[in-house]
Structures are given as structure tokens and as C-alpha cells.
PDB file of C-alpha atoms in Angstrom:
ATOM      1  CA  MET E   6     100.804 114.252  93.339  1.00 45.00           C
ATOM      2  CA  ALA E   7     100.108 117.879  92.676  1.00 44.00           C
ATOM      3  CA  ASP E   8     103.774 118.535  91.984  1.00 47.00           C
ATOM      4  CA  GLU E   9     103.875 115.681  89.444  1.00 47.00           C
ATOM      5  CA  GLN E  10     100.844 116.972  87.774  1.00 52.00           C
ATOM      6  CA  ALA E  11     102.583 120.479  87.404  1.00 54.00           C
ATOM      7  CA  GLY E  12     105.645 118.752  85.952  1.00 60.00           C
ATOM      8  CA  ARG E  13     107.830 118.543  88.969  1.00 67.00           C
ATOM      9  CA  PRO E  14     108.717 115.535  90.771  1.00 73.00           C
ATOM     10  CA  ASP E  15     107.283 114.819  94.108  1.00 80.00           C
ATOM     11  CA  PRO E  16     109.841 114.697  96.862  1.00 83.00           C
ATOM     12  CA  ARG E  17     107.655 112.062  98.719  1.00 86.00           C
ATOM     13  CA  SER E  18     108.432 109.595  96.092  1.00 86.00           C
ATOM     14  CA  ALA E  19     112.131 109.907  96.665  1.00 86.00           C
ATOM     15  CA  LEU E  20     111.264 109.623 100.384  1.00 88.00           C
ATOM     16  CA  TRP E  21     109.335 106.158  99.642  1.00 91.00           C
ATOM     17  CA  ALA E  22     112.219 104.841  97.352  1.00 90.00           C
ATOM     18  CA  SER E  23     114.658 105.239  99.772  1.00 94.00           C
ATOM     19  CA  ILE E  24     112.864 103.824 102.890  1.00 96.00           C
ATOM     20  CA  PRO E  25     113.831  99.929 101.766  1.00 97.00           C
ATOM     21  CA  LEU E  26     117.385 101.080 101.408  1.00 96.00           C
ATOM     22  CA  GLY E  27     117.707 102.321 105.066  1.00 97.00           C
ATOM     23  CA  ILE E  28     115.917  99.333 106.307  1.00 98.00           C
ATOM     24  CA  GLY E  29     118.310  96.943 104.274  1.00 97.00           C
ATOM     25  CA  LEU E  30     121.401  99.367 105.542  1.00 97.00           C
ATOM     26  CA  VAL E  31     120.471  98.966 109.239  1.00 97.00           C
ATOM     27  CA  GLY E  32     119.677  95.284 108.971  1.00 96.00           C
ATOM     28  CA  ALA E  33     123.156  94.713 107.567  1.00 96.00           C
ATOM     29  CA  VAL E  34     124.764  96.508 109.853  1.00 96.00           C
ATOM     30  CA  ASP E  35     122.914  94.628 112.750  1.00 95.00           C
ATOM     31  CA  GLU E  36     123.921  91.404 110.966  1.00 94.00           C
ATOM     32  CA  ILE E  37     127.661  92.228 110.438  1.00 95.00           C
ATOM     33  CA  VAL E  38     128.249  93.936 113.621  1.00 95.00           C
ATOM     34  CA  PHE E  39     126.102  92.422 116.348  1.00 94.00           C
ATOM     35  CA  HIS E  40     125.725  88.818 114.722  1.00 92.00           C
ATOM     36  CA  GLN E  41     128.957  88.319 113.291  1.00 93.00           C
ATOM     37  CA  LEU E  42     131.784  90.456 114.455  1.00 95.00           C
ATOM     38  CA  LEU E  43     130.719  91.039 118.277  1.00 94.00           C
ATOM     39  CA  GLN E  44     128.563  87.803 118.284  1.00 92.00           C
ATOM     40  CA  TRP E  45     126.331  89.060 120.898  1.00 93.00           C
ATOM     41  CA  HIS E  46     123.117  87.096 119.292  1.00 89.00           C
ATOM     42  CA  ALA E  47     121.726  85.387 116.536  1.00 90.00           C
ATOM     43  CA  PHE E  48     118.324  85.931 114.896  1.00 92.00           C
ATOM     44  CA  TYR E  49     116.797  83.088 116.513  1.00 90.00           C
ATOM     45  CA  VAL E  50     118.661  81.921 119.554  1.00 88.00           C
ATOM     46  CA  ASP E  51     116.680  79.134 121.096  1.00 89.00           C
ATOM     47  CA  ALA E  52     118.076  76.588 118.569  1.00 90.00           C
ATOM     48  CA  SER E  53     120.804  74.616 117.463  1.00 93.00           C
ATOM     49  CA  GLN E  54     123.965  76.229 116.089  1.00 92.00           C
ATOM     50  CA  ARG E  55     122.907  74.926 112.754  1.00 93.00           C
ATOM     51  CA  TRP E  56     119.469  76.543 112.797  1.00 94.00           C
ATOM     52  CA  ARG E  57     120.776  79.896 114.308  1.00 91.00           C
ATOM     53  CA  VAL E  58     123.164  80.391 111.284  1.00 93.00           C
ATOM     54  CA  PHE E  59     120.153  79.463 108.957  1.00 95.00           C
ATOM     55  CA  SER E  60     117.992  82.010 110.919  1.00 93.00           C
ATOM     56  CA  ASP E  61     120.856  84.584 110.404  1.00 93.00           C
ATOM     57  CA  GLY E  62     120.720  83.874 106.652  1.00 94.00           C
ATOM     58  CA  LEU E  63     117.015  84.474 106.546  1.00 95.00           C
ATOM     59  CA  LEU E  64     117.744  87.740 107.848  1.00 95.00           C
ATOM     60  CA  HIS E  65     120.597  88.228 105.516  1.00 95.00           C
ATOM     61  CA  ALA E  66     118.564  87.436 102.536  1.00 97.00           C
ATOM     62  CA  PHE E  67     115.708  89.775 103.903  1.00 97.00           C
ATOM     63  CA  THR E  68     118.158  92.905 104.335  1.00 97.00           C
ATOM     64  CA  LEU E  69     119.752  92.225 100.913  1.00 97.00           C
ATOM     65  CA  SER E  70     116.556  91.934  99.017  1.00 98.00           C
ATOM     66  CA  MET E  71     115.477  95.475 100.562  1.00 97.00           C
ATOM     67  CA  LEU E  72     118.964  96.891  99.774  1.00 97.00           C
ATOM     68  CA  PHE E  73     118.151  95.521  95.941  1.00 97.00           C
ATOM     69  CA  TYR E  74     114.594  96.819  96.039  1.00 97.00           C
ATOM     70  CA  GLY E  75     115.638 100.218  97.206  1.00 94.00           C
ATOM     71  CA  ALA E  76     118.210 100.388  94.428  1.00 94.00           C
ATOM     72  CA  TYR E  77     115.827  99.338  92.016  1.00 95.00           C
ATOM     73  CA  ARG E  78     113.311 101.958  92.936  1.00 92.00           C
ATOM     74  CA  LEU E  79     115.864 104.558  92.941  1.00 89.00           C
ATOM     75  CA  TRP E  80     116.904 103.382  89.211  1.00 90.00           C
ATOM     76  CA  ARG E  81     113.625 103.079  87.851  1.00 90.00           C
ATOM     77  CA  GLU E  82     112.839 106.690  88.727  1.00 85.00           C
ATOM     78  CA  ARG E  83     116.123 108.281  88.049  1.00 83.00           C
ATOM     79  CA  GLN E  84     114.693 110.651  85.527  1.00 82.00           C
ATOM     80  CA  SER E  85     112.379 112.364  87.851  1.00 79.00           C
ATOM     81  CA  PHE E  86     114.502 112.052  90.848  1.00 79.00           C
ATOM     82  CA  SER E  87     117.430 114.014  89.064  1.00 76.00           C
ATOM     83  CA  GLN E  88     114.976 116.816  89.021  1.00 74.00           C
ATOM     84  CA  ILE E  89     114.684 117.228  92.901  1.00 72.00           C
ATOM     85  CA  VAL E  90     117.432 119.522  93.799  1.00 63.00           C
ATOM     86  CA  SER E  91     117.967 118.448  97.379  1.00 77.00           C
ATOM     87  CA  SER E  92     119.106 115.168  98.786  1.00 86.00           C
ATOM     88  CA  LYS E  93     117.057 115.566 101.868  1.00 89.00           C
ATOM     89  CA  PRO E  94     114.237 113.382 100.754  1.00 90.00           C
ATOM     90  CA  PHE E  95     116.752 110.539 100.247  1.00 90.00           C
ATOM     91  CA  TRP E  96     118.364 110.911 103.489  1.00 92.00           C
ATOM     92  CA  SER E  97     115.063 111.183 105.166  1.00 95.00           C
ATOM     93  CA  GLY E  98     113.968 107.955 103.781  1.00 94.00           C
ATOM     94  CA  VAL E  99     117.118 106.034 104.514  1.00 95.00           C
ATOM     95  CA  LEU E 100     117.151 107.251 108.187  1.00 97.00           C
ATOM     96  CA  ILE E 101     113.395 106.825 108.560  1.00 97.00           C
ATOM     97  CA  GLY E 102     113.584 103.301 107.109  1.00 97.00           C
ATOM     98  CA  GLY E 103     116.717 102.268 108.871  1.00 97.00           C
ATOM     99  CA  GLY E 104     115.342 103.623 112.332  1.00 98.00           C
ATOM    100  CA  GLY E 105     112.099 102.035 111.791  1.00 98.00           C
ATOM    101  CA  PHE E 106     113.796  98.781 111.303  1.00 97.00           C
ATOM    102  CA  HIS E 107     115.860  99.204 114.312  1.00 96.00           C
ATOM    103  CA  LEU E 108     112.757  99.979 116.510  1.00 97.00           C
ATOM    104  CA  TRP E 109     110.964  96.967 114.929  1.00 97.00           C
ATOM    105  CA  ASP E 110     113.744  94.746 115.725  1.00 96.00           C
ATOM    106  CA  GLY E 111     113.990  96.246 119.418  1.00 95.00           C
ATOM    107  CA  ILE E 112     110.366  95.792 120.515  1.00 97.00           C
ATOM    108  CA  VAL E 113     108.870  93.057 118.248  1.00 96.00           C
ATOM    109  CA  ASP E 114     111.582  90.764 117.665  1.00 93.00           C
ATOM    110  CA  HIS E 115     113.673  91.593 120.961  1.00 93.00           C
ATOM    111  CA  LYS E 116     110.476  91.699 123.607  1.00 94.00           C
ATOM    112  CA  LEU E 117     107.264  90.637 121.882  1.00 95.00           C
ATOM    113  CA  LEU E 118     108.401  87.740 120.083  1.00 94.00           C
ATOM    114  CA  ARG E 119     111.645  87.074 121.944  1.00 92.00           C
ATOM    115  CA  LEU E 120     113.650  85.721 119.007  1.00 92.00           C
ATOM    116  CA  HIS E 121     116.667  87.136 120.624  1.00 90.00           C
ATOM    117  CA  PRO E 122     118.075  89.505 123.212  1.00 91.00           C
ATOM    118  CA  ILE E 123     120.478  92.223 122.288  1.00 91.00           C
ATOM    119  CA  ARG E 124     123.080  90.528 124.067  1.00 92.00           C
ATOM    120  CA  GLU E 125     123.235  86.917 125.318  1.00 91.00           C
ATOM    121  CA  GLY E 126     124.851  85.922 128.658  1.00 90.00           C
ATOM    122  CA  VAL E 127     124.441  89.276 130.332  1.00 93.00           C
ATOM    123  CA  ASP E 128     122.759  89.869 133.697  1.00 92.00           C
ATOM    124  CA  ASN E 129     121.346  93.000 133.149  1.00 94.00           C
ATOM    125  CA  ILE E 130     119.728  93.496 129.452  1.00 94.00           C
ATOM    126  CA  LEU E 131     117.930  96.633 130.396  1.00 95.00           C
ATOM    127  CA  ILE E 132     120.807  98.994 129.481  1.00 96.00           C
ATOM    128  CA  TYR E 133     121.081  97.317 126.127  1.00 95.00           C
ATOM    129  CA  ASP E 134     117.275  97.395 125.210  1.00 96.00           C
ATOM    130  CA  ILE E 135     117.254 100.999 126.350  1.00 97.00           C
ATOM    131  CA  ALA E 136     120.491 101.869 124.321  1.00 96.00           C
ATOM    132  CA  TRP E 137     119.155 100.054 120.998  1.00 96.00           C
ATOM    133  CA  ASN E 138     115.773 101.470 121.178  1.00 97.00           C
ATOM    134  CA  ALA E 139     117.169 105.012 121.640  1.00 98.00           C
ATOM    135  CA  ALA E 140     119.348 104.723 118.775  1.00 97.00           C
ATOM    136  CA  ALA E 141     116.293 103.649 116.830  1.00 98.00           C
ATOM    137  CA  LEU E 142     114.376 106.724 117.833  1.00 98.00           C
ATOM    138  CA  LEU E 143     117.374 108.753 117.112  1.00 98.00           C
ATOM    139  CA  LEU E 144     117.440 107.639 113.628  1.00 98.00           C
ATOM    140  CA  LEU E 145     113.703 108.127 113.180  1.00 98.00           C
ATOM    141  CA  ALA E 146     113.914 111.745 114.678  1.00 98.00           C
ATOM    142  CA  LEU E 147     116.984 112.541 112.527  1.00 97.00           C
ATOM    143  CA  GLY E 148     114.867 111.393 109.350  1.00 96.00           C
ATOM    144  CA  TRP E 149     111.915 113.407 110.408  1.00 96.00           C
ATOM    145  CA  ALA E 150     113.967 116.387 111.109  1.00 96.00           C
ATOM    146  CA  ILE E 151     115.628 116.376 107.763  1.00 93.00           C
ATOM    147  CA  TRP E 152     112.427 115.820 106.053  1.00 92.00           C
ATOM    148  CA  ARG E 153     110.588 118.788 108.044  1.00 91.00           C
ATOM    149  CA  SER E 154     113.429 121.064 107.599  1.00 89.00           C
ATOM    150  CA  GLY E 155     113.912 121.393 103.956  1.00 72.00           C
ATOM    151  CA  VAL E 156     111.197 119.072 102.095  1.00 58.00           C
ATOM    152  CA  MET E 157     107.866 119.796 103.628  1.00 53.00           C
ATOM    153  CA  PRO E 158     107.719 123.731 102.703  1.00 47.00           C
ATOM    154  CA  GLU E 159     108.143 122.638  98.987  1.00 51.00           C
ATOM    155  CA  LEU E 160     104.950 120.503  99.239  1.00 50.00           C
ATOM    156  CA  VAL E 161     102.903 123.526 100.349  1.00 44.00           C
ATOM    157  CA  VAL E 162     100.723 124.346  97.020  1.00 43.00           C
ATOM    158  CA  GLN E 163     100.805 128.163  96.822  1.00 44.00           C
ATOM    159  CA  PRO E 164      97.507 129.538  95.510  1.00 46.00           C
ATOM    160  CA  ALA E 165      97.466 130.904  92.080  1.00 46.00           C
ATOM    161  CA  ARG E 166      98.103 134.740  92.116  1.00 49.00           C
ATOM    162  CA  PRO E 167      95.815 136.403  89.800  1.00 52.00           C
ATOM    163  CA  ASN E 168      97.253 137.813  86.567  1.00 50.00           C
ATOM    164  CA  SER E 169      97.257 141.668  86.748  1.00 47.00           C
ATOM    165  CA  LEU E 170      97.026 141.877  82.830  1.00 49.00           C
ATOM    166  CA  THR E 171      93.809 139.882  82.764  1.00 49.00           C
ATOM    167  CA  GLU E 172      91.812 141.931  85.399  1.00 46.00           C
TER     168      GLU E 172
END
């Protein structure tokens, strides 16, 4: 936008390029930790073991595609991103993307679509739901705080100062 027209890269482009990396990263952590290591759930639990593994594979393909897409976006725009002095837009995007994915999973996948609970076989799932969604909100809040702390002031366009020599 205005910064790009003035010859400076817009930090928002780095934010948007890194959001898919956050989605892919948090999705991969979910798969590795909760699906495979702890075996708390599969992506779709109301199915045979074969289809549970298949649904986890689809989730893995999605998160891997997000990682590749985010890496591609960063590589494609590497020249303009190299001029952004702060890493805050990048980390903001990663945290906002990861928190958004985590919150989507906690609300839409777990509660609205009922694809899977956070942990199968427990009597009180509420504590797991609260912790899951609180972690998502924490990621989102951290991403937003980082964005607001250093990037937003750079986006404020300062009015042009009159040149004292021409007056």
C-alpha cells in the first residue's frame, strides 16, 4: 500500500505471508503430540481404525500444504521482506495463524462438527476444552500484542512537512 508506493515494503505483507506457516506449525504440533504421541484422538473418531488413520493423513496433508505455501510466500517475497528491519510482522503472523487454527479446531472441529473430542475416554472434557481454547486465545493475543507493539506505529503515515526553502 502506501509504504510500497514510497519504496518501502509493507510489514502487513510479511504478516499475511507467515500466517500459513503458523497454521501449518500448530497443526503439525497437534498431529504429532495429540494424535500420534499421546494418542488422545484422531481427526475423525466415529469411524474404523482405517478411516481414523486416513482422516489424520488428510489433516497432515493440509498442514503440510500450509507449511509449503507459507515457505513459498516468504521465498517469493524475500527481496522486499529483507528490507523490513523487524521480525515482528513474521512472528505476529505465525502466532496469529497458529492461534486461529487452534481456536478453529477447538470450536468448530471439537464442538460444532463434533469430529473429535480433545481427549477420548475421559469423564470431564470441560477442563480440556477450556485449556485448549485458552491456549489458542493466548497465541492470538501474543501475536496481536507483538503486531501492535512494533509494527503498527510504522504504518501510520506522517503528513508531509512543508519545505522551508520553498515558502
